Coordinates of C-alpha atoms in Angstrom, one line a residue:
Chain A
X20 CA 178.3 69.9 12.2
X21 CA 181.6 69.7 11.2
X22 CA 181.4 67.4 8.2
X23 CA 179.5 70.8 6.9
X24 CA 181.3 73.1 3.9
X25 CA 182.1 76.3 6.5
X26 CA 180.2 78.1 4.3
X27 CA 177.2 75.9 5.7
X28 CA 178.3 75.8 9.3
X29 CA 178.3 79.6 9.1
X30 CA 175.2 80.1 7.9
X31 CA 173.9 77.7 10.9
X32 CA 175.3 80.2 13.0
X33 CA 174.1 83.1 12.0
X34 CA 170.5 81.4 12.0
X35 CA 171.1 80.5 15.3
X36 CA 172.5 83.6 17.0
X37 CA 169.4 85.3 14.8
X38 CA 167.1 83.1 16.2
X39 CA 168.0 82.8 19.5
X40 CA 168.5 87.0 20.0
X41 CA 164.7 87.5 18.5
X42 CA 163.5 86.2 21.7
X43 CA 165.3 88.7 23.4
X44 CA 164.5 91.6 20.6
X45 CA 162.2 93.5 22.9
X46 CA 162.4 96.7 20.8
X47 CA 161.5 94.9 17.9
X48 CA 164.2 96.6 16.0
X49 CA 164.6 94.2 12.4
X50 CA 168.1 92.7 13.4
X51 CA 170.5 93.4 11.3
X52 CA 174.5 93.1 11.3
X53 CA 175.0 97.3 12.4
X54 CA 171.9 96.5 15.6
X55 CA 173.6 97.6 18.3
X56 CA 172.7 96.1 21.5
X57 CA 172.9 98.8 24.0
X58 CA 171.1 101.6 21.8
X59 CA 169.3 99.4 19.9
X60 CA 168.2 96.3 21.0
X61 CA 168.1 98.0 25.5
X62 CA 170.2 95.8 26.3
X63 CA 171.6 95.8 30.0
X64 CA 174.2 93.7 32.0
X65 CA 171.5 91.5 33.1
X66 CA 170.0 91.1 29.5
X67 CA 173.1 90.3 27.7
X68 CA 174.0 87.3 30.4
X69 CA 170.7 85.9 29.9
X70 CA 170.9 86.2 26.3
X71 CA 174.1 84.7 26.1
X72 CA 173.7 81.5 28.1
X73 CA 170.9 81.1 25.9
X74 CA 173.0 81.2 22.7
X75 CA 175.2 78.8 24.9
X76 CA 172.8 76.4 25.0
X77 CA 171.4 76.7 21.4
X78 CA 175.0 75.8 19.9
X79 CA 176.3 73.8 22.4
X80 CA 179.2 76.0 23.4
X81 CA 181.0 78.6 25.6
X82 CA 181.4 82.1 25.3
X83 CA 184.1 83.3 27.3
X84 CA 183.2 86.5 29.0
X85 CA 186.3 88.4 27.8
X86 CA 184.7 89.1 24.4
X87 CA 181.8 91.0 25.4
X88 CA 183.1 93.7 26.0
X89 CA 184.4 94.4 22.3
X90 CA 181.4 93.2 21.4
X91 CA 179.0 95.8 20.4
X92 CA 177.0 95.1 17.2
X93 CA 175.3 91.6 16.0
X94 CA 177.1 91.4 13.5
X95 CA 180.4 91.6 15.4
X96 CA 178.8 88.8 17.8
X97 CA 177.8 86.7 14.7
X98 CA 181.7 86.5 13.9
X99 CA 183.4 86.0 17.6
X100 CA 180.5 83.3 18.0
X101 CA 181.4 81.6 14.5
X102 CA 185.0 81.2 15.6
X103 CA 183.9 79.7 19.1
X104 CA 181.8 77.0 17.2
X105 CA 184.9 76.2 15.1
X106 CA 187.0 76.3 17.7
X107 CA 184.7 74.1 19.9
X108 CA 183.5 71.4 17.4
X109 CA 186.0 71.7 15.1
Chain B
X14 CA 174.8 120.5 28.5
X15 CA 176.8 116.9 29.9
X16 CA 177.2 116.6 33.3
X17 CA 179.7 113.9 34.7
X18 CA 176.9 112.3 36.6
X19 CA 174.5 111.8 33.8
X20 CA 175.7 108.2 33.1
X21 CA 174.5 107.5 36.3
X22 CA 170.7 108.5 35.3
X23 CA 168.7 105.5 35.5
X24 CA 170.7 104.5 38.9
X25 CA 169.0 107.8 40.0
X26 CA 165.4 107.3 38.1
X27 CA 165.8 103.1 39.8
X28 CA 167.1 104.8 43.2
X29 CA 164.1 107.6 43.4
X30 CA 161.2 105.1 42.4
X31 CA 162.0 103.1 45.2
X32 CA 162.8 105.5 48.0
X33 CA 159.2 107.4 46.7
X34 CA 157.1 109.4 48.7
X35 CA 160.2 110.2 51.4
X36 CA 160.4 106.8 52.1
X37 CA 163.3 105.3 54.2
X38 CA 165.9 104.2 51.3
X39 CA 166.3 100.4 51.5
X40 CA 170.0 100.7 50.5
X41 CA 171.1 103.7 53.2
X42 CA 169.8 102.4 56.5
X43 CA 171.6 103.5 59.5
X44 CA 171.5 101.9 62.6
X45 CA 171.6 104.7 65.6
X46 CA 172.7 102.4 68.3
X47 CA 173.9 98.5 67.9
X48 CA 172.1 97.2 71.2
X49 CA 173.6 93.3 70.6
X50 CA 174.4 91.0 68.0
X51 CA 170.6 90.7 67.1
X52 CA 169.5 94.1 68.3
X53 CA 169.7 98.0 67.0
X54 CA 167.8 101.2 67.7
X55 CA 166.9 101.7 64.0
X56 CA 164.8 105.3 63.6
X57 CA 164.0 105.0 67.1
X58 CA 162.7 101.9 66.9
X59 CA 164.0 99.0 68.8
X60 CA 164.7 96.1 65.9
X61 CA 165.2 93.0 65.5
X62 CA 168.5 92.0 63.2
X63 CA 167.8 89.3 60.3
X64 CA 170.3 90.3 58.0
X65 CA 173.1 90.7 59.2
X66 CA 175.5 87.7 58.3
X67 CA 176.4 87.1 61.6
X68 CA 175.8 83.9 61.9
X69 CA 177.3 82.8 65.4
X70 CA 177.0 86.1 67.3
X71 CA 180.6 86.9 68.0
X72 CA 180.9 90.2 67.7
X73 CA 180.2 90.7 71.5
X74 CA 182.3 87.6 72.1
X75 CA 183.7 88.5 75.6
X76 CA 186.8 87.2 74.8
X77 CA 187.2 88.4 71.4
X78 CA 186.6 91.9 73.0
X79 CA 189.4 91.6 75.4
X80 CA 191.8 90.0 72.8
X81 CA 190.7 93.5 70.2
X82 CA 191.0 95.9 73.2
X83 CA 194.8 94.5 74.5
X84 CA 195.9 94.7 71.0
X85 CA 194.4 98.3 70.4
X86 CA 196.1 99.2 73.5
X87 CA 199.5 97.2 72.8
X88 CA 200.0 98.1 69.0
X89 CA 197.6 101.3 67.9
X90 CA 194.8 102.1 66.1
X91 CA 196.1 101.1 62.9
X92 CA 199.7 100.3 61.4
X93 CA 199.4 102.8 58.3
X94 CA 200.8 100.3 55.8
X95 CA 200.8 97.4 53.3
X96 CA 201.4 93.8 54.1
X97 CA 204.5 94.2 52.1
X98 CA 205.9 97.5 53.5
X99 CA 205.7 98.3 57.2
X100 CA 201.9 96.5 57.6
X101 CA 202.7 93.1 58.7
X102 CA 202.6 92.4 62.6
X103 CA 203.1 89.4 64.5
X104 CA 199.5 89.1 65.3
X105 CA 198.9 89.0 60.9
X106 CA 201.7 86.0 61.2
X107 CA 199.7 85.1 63.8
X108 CA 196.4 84.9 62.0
X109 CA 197.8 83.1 59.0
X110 CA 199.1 80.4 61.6
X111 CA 195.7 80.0 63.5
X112 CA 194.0 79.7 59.6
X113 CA 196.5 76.7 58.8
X114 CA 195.5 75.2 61.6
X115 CA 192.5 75.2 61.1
X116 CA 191.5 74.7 58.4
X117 CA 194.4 72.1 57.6
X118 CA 196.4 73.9 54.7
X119 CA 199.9 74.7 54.7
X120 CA 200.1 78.1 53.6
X121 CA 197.4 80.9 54.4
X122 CA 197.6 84.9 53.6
X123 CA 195.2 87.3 54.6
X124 CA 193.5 90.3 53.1
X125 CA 192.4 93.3 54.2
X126 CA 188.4 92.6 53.2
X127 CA 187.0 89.6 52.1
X128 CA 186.4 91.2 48.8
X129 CA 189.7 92.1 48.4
X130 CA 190.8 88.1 49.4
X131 CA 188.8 87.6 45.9
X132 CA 189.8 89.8 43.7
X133 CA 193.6 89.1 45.2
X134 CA 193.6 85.5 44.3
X135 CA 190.8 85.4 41.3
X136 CA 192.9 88.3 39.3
X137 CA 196.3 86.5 40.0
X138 CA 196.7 83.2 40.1
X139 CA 195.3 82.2 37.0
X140 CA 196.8 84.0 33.8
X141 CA 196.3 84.8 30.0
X142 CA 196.3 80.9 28.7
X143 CA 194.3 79.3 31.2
X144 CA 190.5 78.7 32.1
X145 CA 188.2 80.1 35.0
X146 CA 185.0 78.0 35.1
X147 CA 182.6 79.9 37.8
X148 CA 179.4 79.3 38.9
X149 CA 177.1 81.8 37.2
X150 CA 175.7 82.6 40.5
X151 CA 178.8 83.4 42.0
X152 CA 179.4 87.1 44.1
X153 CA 179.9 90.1 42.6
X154 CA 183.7 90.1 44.3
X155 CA 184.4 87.3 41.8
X156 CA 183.0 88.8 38.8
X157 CA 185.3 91.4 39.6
X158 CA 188.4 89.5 40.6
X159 CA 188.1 87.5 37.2
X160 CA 187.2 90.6 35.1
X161 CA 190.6 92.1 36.4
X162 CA 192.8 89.0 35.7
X163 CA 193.8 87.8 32.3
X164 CA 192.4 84.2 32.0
X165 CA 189.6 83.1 29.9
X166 CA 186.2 83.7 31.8
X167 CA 183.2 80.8 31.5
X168 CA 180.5 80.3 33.9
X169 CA 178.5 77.4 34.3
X170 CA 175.0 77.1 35.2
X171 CA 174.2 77.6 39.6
X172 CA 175.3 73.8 40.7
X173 CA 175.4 72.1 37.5
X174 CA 178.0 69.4 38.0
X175 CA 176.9 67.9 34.7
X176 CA 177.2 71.4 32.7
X177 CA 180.5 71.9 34.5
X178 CA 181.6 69.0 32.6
X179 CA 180.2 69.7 29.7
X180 CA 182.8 72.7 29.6
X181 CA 185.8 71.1 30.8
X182 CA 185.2 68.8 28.0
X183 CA 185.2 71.0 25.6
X184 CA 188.5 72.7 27.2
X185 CA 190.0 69.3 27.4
X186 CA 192.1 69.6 24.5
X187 CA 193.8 73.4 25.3
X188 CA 196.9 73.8 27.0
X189 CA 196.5 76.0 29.9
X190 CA 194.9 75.6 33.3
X191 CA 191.7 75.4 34.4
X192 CA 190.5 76.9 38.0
X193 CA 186.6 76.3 39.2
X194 CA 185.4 78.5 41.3
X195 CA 182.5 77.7 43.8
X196 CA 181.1 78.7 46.7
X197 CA 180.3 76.6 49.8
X198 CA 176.6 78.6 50.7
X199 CA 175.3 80.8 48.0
X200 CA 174.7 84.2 49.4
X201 CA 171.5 85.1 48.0
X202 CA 169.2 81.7 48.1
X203 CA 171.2 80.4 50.9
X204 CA 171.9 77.2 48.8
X205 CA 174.9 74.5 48.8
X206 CA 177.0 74.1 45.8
X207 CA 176.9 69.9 45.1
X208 CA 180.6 70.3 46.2
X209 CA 180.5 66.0 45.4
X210 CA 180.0 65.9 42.2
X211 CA 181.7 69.0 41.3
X212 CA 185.0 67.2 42.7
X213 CA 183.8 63.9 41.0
X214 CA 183.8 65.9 37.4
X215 CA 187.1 67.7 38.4
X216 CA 188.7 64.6 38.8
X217 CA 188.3 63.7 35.5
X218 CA 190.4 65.6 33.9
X219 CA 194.1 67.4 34.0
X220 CA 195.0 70.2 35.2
X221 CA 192.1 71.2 37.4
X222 CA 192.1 73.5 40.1
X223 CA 189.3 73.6 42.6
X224 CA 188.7 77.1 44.4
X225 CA 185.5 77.4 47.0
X226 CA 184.4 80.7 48.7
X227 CA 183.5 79.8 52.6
X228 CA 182.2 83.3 53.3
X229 CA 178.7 82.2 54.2
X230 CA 179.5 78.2 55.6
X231 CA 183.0 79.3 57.8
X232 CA 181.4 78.7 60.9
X233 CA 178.1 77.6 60.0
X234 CA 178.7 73.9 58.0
X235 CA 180.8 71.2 59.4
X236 CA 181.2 69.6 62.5
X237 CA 184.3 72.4 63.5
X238 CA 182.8 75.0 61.3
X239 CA 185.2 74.5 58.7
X240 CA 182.6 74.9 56.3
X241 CA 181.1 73.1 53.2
X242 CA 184.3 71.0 52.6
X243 CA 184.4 69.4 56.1
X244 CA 180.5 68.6 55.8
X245 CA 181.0 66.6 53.1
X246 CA 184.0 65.5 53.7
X247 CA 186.3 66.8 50.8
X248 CA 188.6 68.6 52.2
X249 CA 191.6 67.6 50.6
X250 CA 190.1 68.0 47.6
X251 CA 189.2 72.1 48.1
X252 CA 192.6 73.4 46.6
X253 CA 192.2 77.0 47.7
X254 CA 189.8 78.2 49.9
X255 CA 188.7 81.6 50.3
X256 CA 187.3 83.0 53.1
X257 CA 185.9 86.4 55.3
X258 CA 186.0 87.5 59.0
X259 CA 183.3 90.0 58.3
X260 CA 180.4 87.0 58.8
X261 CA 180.8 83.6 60.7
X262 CA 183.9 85.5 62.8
X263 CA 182.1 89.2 63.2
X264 CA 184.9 91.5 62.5
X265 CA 186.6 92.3 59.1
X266 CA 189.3 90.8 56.5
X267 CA 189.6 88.0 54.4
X268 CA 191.9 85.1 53.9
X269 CA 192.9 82.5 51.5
X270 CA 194.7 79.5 52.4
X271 CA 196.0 76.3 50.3
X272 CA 198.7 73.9 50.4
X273 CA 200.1 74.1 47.3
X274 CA 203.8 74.3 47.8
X275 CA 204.4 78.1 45.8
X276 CA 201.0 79.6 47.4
X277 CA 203.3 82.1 49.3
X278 CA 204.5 83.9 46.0
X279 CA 201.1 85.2 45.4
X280 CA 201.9 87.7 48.2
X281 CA 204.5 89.2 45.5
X282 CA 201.8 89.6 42.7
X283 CA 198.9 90.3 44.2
X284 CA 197.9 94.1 43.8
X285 CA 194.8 94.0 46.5
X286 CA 197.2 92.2 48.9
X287 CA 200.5 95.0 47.6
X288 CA 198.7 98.3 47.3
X289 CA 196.2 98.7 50.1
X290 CA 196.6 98.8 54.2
X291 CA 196.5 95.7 56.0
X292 CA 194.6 95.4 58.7
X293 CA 194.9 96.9 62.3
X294 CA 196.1 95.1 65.2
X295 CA 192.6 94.8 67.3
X296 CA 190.7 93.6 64.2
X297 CA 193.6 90.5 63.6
X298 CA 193.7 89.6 67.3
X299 CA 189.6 89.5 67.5
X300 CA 189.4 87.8 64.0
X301 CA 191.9 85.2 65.9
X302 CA 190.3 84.8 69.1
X303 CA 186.8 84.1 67.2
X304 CA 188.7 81.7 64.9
X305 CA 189.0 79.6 67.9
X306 CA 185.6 80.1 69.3
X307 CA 184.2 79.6 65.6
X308 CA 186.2 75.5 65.9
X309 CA 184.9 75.1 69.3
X310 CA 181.1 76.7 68.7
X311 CA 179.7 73.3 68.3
X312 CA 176.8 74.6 70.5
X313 CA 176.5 77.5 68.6
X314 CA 175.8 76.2 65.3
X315 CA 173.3 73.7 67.0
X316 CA 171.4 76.9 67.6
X317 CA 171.9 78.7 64.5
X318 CA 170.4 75.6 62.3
X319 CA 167.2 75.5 64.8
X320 CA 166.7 79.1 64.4
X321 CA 167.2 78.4 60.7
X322 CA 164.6 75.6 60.8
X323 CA 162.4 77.7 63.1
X324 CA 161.8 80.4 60.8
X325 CA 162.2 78.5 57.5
X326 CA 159.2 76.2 58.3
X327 CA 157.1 79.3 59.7
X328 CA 157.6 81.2 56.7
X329 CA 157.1 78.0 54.6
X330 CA 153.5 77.0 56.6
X331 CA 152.8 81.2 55.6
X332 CA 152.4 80.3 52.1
X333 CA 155.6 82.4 51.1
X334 CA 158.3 81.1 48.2
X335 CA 161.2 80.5 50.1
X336 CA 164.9 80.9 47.4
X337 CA 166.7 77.7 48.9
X338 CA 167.3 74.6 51.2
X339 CA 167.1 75.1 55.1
X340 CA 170.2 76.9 55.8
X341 CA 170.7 80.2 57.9
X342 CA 170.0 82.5 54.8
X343 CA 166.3 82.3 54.8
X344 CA 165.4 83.9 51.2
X345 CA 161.7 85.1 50.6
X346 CA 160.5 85.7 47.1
X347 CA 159.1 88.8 46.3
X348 CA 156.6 88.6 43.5
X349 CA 158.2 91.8 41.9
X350 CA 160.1 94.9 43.2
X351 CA 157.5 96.8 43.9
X352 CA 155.9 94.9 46.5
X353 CA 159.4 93.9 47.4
X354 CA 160.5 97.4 48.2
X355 CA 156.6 98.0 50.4
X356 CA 157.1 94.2 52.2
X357 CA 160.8 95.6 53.6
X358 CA 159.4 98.7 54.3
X359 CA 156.6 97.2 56.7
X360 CA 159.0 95.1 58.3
X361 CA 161.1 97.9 59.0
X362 CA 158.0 99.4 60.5
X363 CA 157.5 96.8 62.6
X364 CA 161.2 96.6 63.7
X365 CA 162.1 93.8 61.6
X366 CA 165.5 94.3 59.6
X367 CA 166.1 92.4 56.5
X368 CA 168.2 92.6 53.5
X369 CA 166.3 93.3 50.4
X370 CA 167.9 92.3 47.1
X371 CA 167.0 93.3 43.9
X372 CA 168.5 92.3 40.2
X373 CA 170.8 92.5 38.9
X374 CA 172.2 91.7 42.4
X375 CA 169.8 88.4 42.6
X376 CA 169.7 85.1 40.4
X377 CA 166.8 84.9 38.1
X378 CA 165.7 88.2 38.7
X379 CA 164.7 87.9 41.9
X380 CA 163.2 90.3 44.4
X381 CA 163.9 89.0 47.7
X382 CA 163.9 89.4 51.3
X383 CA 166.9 88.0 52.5
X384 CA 167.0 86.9 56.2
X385 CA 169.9 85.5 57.8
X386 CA 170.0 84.0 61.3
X387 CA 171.9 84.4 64.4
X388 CA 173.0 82.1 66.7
X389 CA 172.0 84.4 69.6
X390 CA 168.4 85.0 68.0
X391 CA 166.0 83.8 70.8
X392 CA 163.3 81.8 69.9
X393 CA 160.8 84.8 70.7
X394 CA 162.8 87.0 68.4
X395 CA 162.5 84.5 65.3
X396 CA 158.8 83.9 66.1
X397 CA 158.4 87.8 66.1
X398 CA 160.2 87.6 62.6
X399 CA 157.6 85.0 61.3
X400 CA 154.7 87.2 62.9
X401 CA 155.7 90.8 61.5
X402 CA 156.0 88.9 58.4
X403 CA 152.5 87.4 58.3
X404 CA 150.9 90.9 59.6
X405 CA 152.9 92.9 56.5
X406 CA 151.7 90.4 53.8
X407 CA 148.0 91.2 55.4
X408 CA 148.6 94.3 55.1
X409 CA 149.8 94.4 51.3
X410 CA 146.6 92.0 50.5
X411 CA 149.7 89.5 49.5
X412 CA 149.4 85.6 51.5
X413 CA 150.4 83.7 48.9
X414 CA 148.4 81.3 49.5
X415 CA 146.0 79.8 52.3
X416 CA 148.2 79.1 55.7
X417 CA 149.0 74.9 55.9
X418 CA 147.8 73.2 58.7
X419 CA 150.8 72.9 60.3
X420 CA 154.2 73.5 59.3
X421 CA 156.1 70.6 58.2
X422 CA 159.8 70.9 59.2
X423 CA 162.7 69.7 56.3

């Protein structure tokens, strides 16, 4: 991954934080970067732990839980998880 | 119109669906009268005790009575202040002495609750540039006492040694310290962390700190009932260990002790340990007394693990999913909450009290009935667990499956 252009490695990320939340998109909301996930997607405390040990495993890293809390939107979660992956792998 | 309350909505919606049609409420029982450690008049019912934590049965300890009433007698009812301030006694020294001892550390403070003994340590010792790496099925009291602390928060996966690593590794490279948190028994499931192999990744790199929670093995695990660390012989290797009077040694308070040189200064920065009362003389001097019946209750945990294997293996030959290993929390999977919520309240009816836990408060979502054992459980009163059990599931039309033969013990 990290002999990709970032431009590349971003899009990977956004694929896979996409990916990964559609299993979890029990609203069936279209996700987009404003989807909220407390109003939109119903997501609880519960919910969002779940979800986010599965986007652990997906890319292979770890999301402190310190930046959930600012975390409200996907697309603010697509940006905090691309710096994790380039912090992690490089 | 917003009321103040109307954030709490679906707590009330959750809270009225399973109280229902005036229903006892799960979460509000009240014991009228405490007949013994494993007895209590419960809505006029005599009832048996299966979740109660108190593992070894000391909280009618003769001796632990006497030690509570001469110090109740001697020093008051409480001492109306902060460890720091006017709140520390010689029986608190006292305490911290007896802990050292022990448990073989050189240092040991005490908190007023065991909760507060987590959020104390968890929220102070490790700071803005370093690492806590805790088991994702850790207790709510650690969730909280990392939440209010500054460090980096990332859990690993319940007793994964080899996703543990997989973490450090990644963390290898930053500056900043790293502190794993574990527990010795899980509280839910009732299950062991692999403290081995935890210790074995650990070792492999720098600047790791290894902190276990004893509240449910103090007095259970271990030859002296020093918990998970002296069954598997890794003591030395525990750095900090956290601990509760309010189970294994059937009063109140927590403790942490460690032998790491500058442990002490943590009773200038912790705010739990600063800003709230300590505790009162008859609760230090029965938590001390039990300390010492806890090292020599040999017999007693003998007992406790029979009763534990007793009603494990009866449960188990019922056909019911048990949550963990043989250990004195006996967890029963529910299929879902409903039924949860109608299984505890048959065994309520039929004098049986267990602890039901429901998510988010359980791993995986779990509805269970959580039985723990008591050293002073007779063997009647755990075969009267097993049987109230089997005649609610009749009742609710829910035997898992057909009864085995014969139940197979281990």
């Amino acid at each position: 991954m990290s002999a990709e252009p970032s431009d590349g490695a971003s899009q990977d990320v956004r694929a896979a934080v996409l990916e990964v939340l559609q299993t979890f998109n029990k609203t069936g909301v279209t996700l987009q970067d404003g989807t909220r996930f407390t109003e939109d997607l119903n997501f609880d405390s519960l919910l969002v732990m779940e979800f986010i040990a599965a986007l652990e495993d997906r890319l292979d890293i770890s999301v402190p839980l310190n930046v959930l809390p600012d975390i409200e939107t996907v697309g603010q979660l697509v940006v905090a998880t691309e710096q994790i992956v380039r912090e992690e792998h490089g | 119109m917003a009321d103040l309350f109307d954030r709490f909505e679906s707590l009330r919606a959750r809270r009225d669906g399973l109280v229902g049609d005036g229903g006892h409420d799960p979460f509000q029982v009240e014991m009228d009268e405490v007949l013994s450690q494993t007895e209590a008049m419960i809505e006029g019912r005599r009832t048996i005790l299966a979740g109660t934590n108190n593992y070894l049965g000391l909280t009618f300890a003769p001796e632990s009575l006497k030690a509570a009433h001469d110090a109740l007698d001697a020093a008051g009812t409480g001492t109306t202040g902060s460890r720091v301030a006017n709140g520390t006694y010689s029986g608190h020294k006292a305490l911290e002495h007896a802990l050292c001892s022990f448990l073989g550390k050189e240092h040991a403070i005490v908190f007023s609750t065991g909760y507060l003994a987590n959020l104390s340590v968890l929220s102070t010792l490790v700071g803005p540039d370093d690492y806590i790496l805790m088991d994702a099925d850790c207790h709510a009291s650690i969730y909280d006492g990392v939440r209010m602390g500054d460090a980096q928060i990332i859990r690993f996966k319940h007793n994964d040694a080899a996703d543990l690593d997989k973490r450090l590794a990644r963390l290898a490279k930053k500056p900043g310290n790293k502190l794993i948190v574990i527990e010795g028994i899980y509280s839910m499931l009732g299950d062991k962390a692999p403290l081995d192999e935890i210790v074995a990744v650990k070792k492999k790199y720098d600047d790791v700190y290894l902190l276990s929670d004893e509240a449910h093995s103090l007095g259970v695990l271990g030859r002296y009932g020093r918990g998970l660390p002296e069954e598997v012989d890794l003591e030395d290797d525990v750095d900090f260990i956290v601990g509760t009077f309010s189970k294994s040694v059937g009063t109140v308070g927590g403790f942490c002790v460690s032998s790491h040189p500058q442990f002490d200064l943590l009773r200038l920065a912790c705010r739990p340990y600063i800003f709230t009362a300590s505790l009162p003389p008859s609760v230090v001097a029965s938590a001390k007394t039990s300390l010492e019946l806890v090292e020599k209750g040999g017999a007693l945990r003998k007992r406790l693990m029979r009763n534990a294997e007793r009603l494990h293996s009866g449960l188990s030959a019922l056909g019911f999913t048990l949550g963990g290993d043989v250990s004195p929390v006996v967890a029963v999977v529910a299929p879902d909450v409903e039924i949860g919520v109608a299984f505890w309240r048959g065994l309520i009816d039929g004098g049986i009290y267990v602890n039901l836990a429901l998510p988010p408060a359980t791993p995986q979502n779990f509805t269970l009935l959580r039985c723990s054992l008591c050293a002073a459980h007779t063997t009647e009163q755990v075969d009267r667990i097993i049987e109230v059990f089997a005649e609610v599931a009749d009742t609710l039309g829910m035997l898992p499956k057909q009864p085995k033969k014969k139940a197979a013990l281990g």
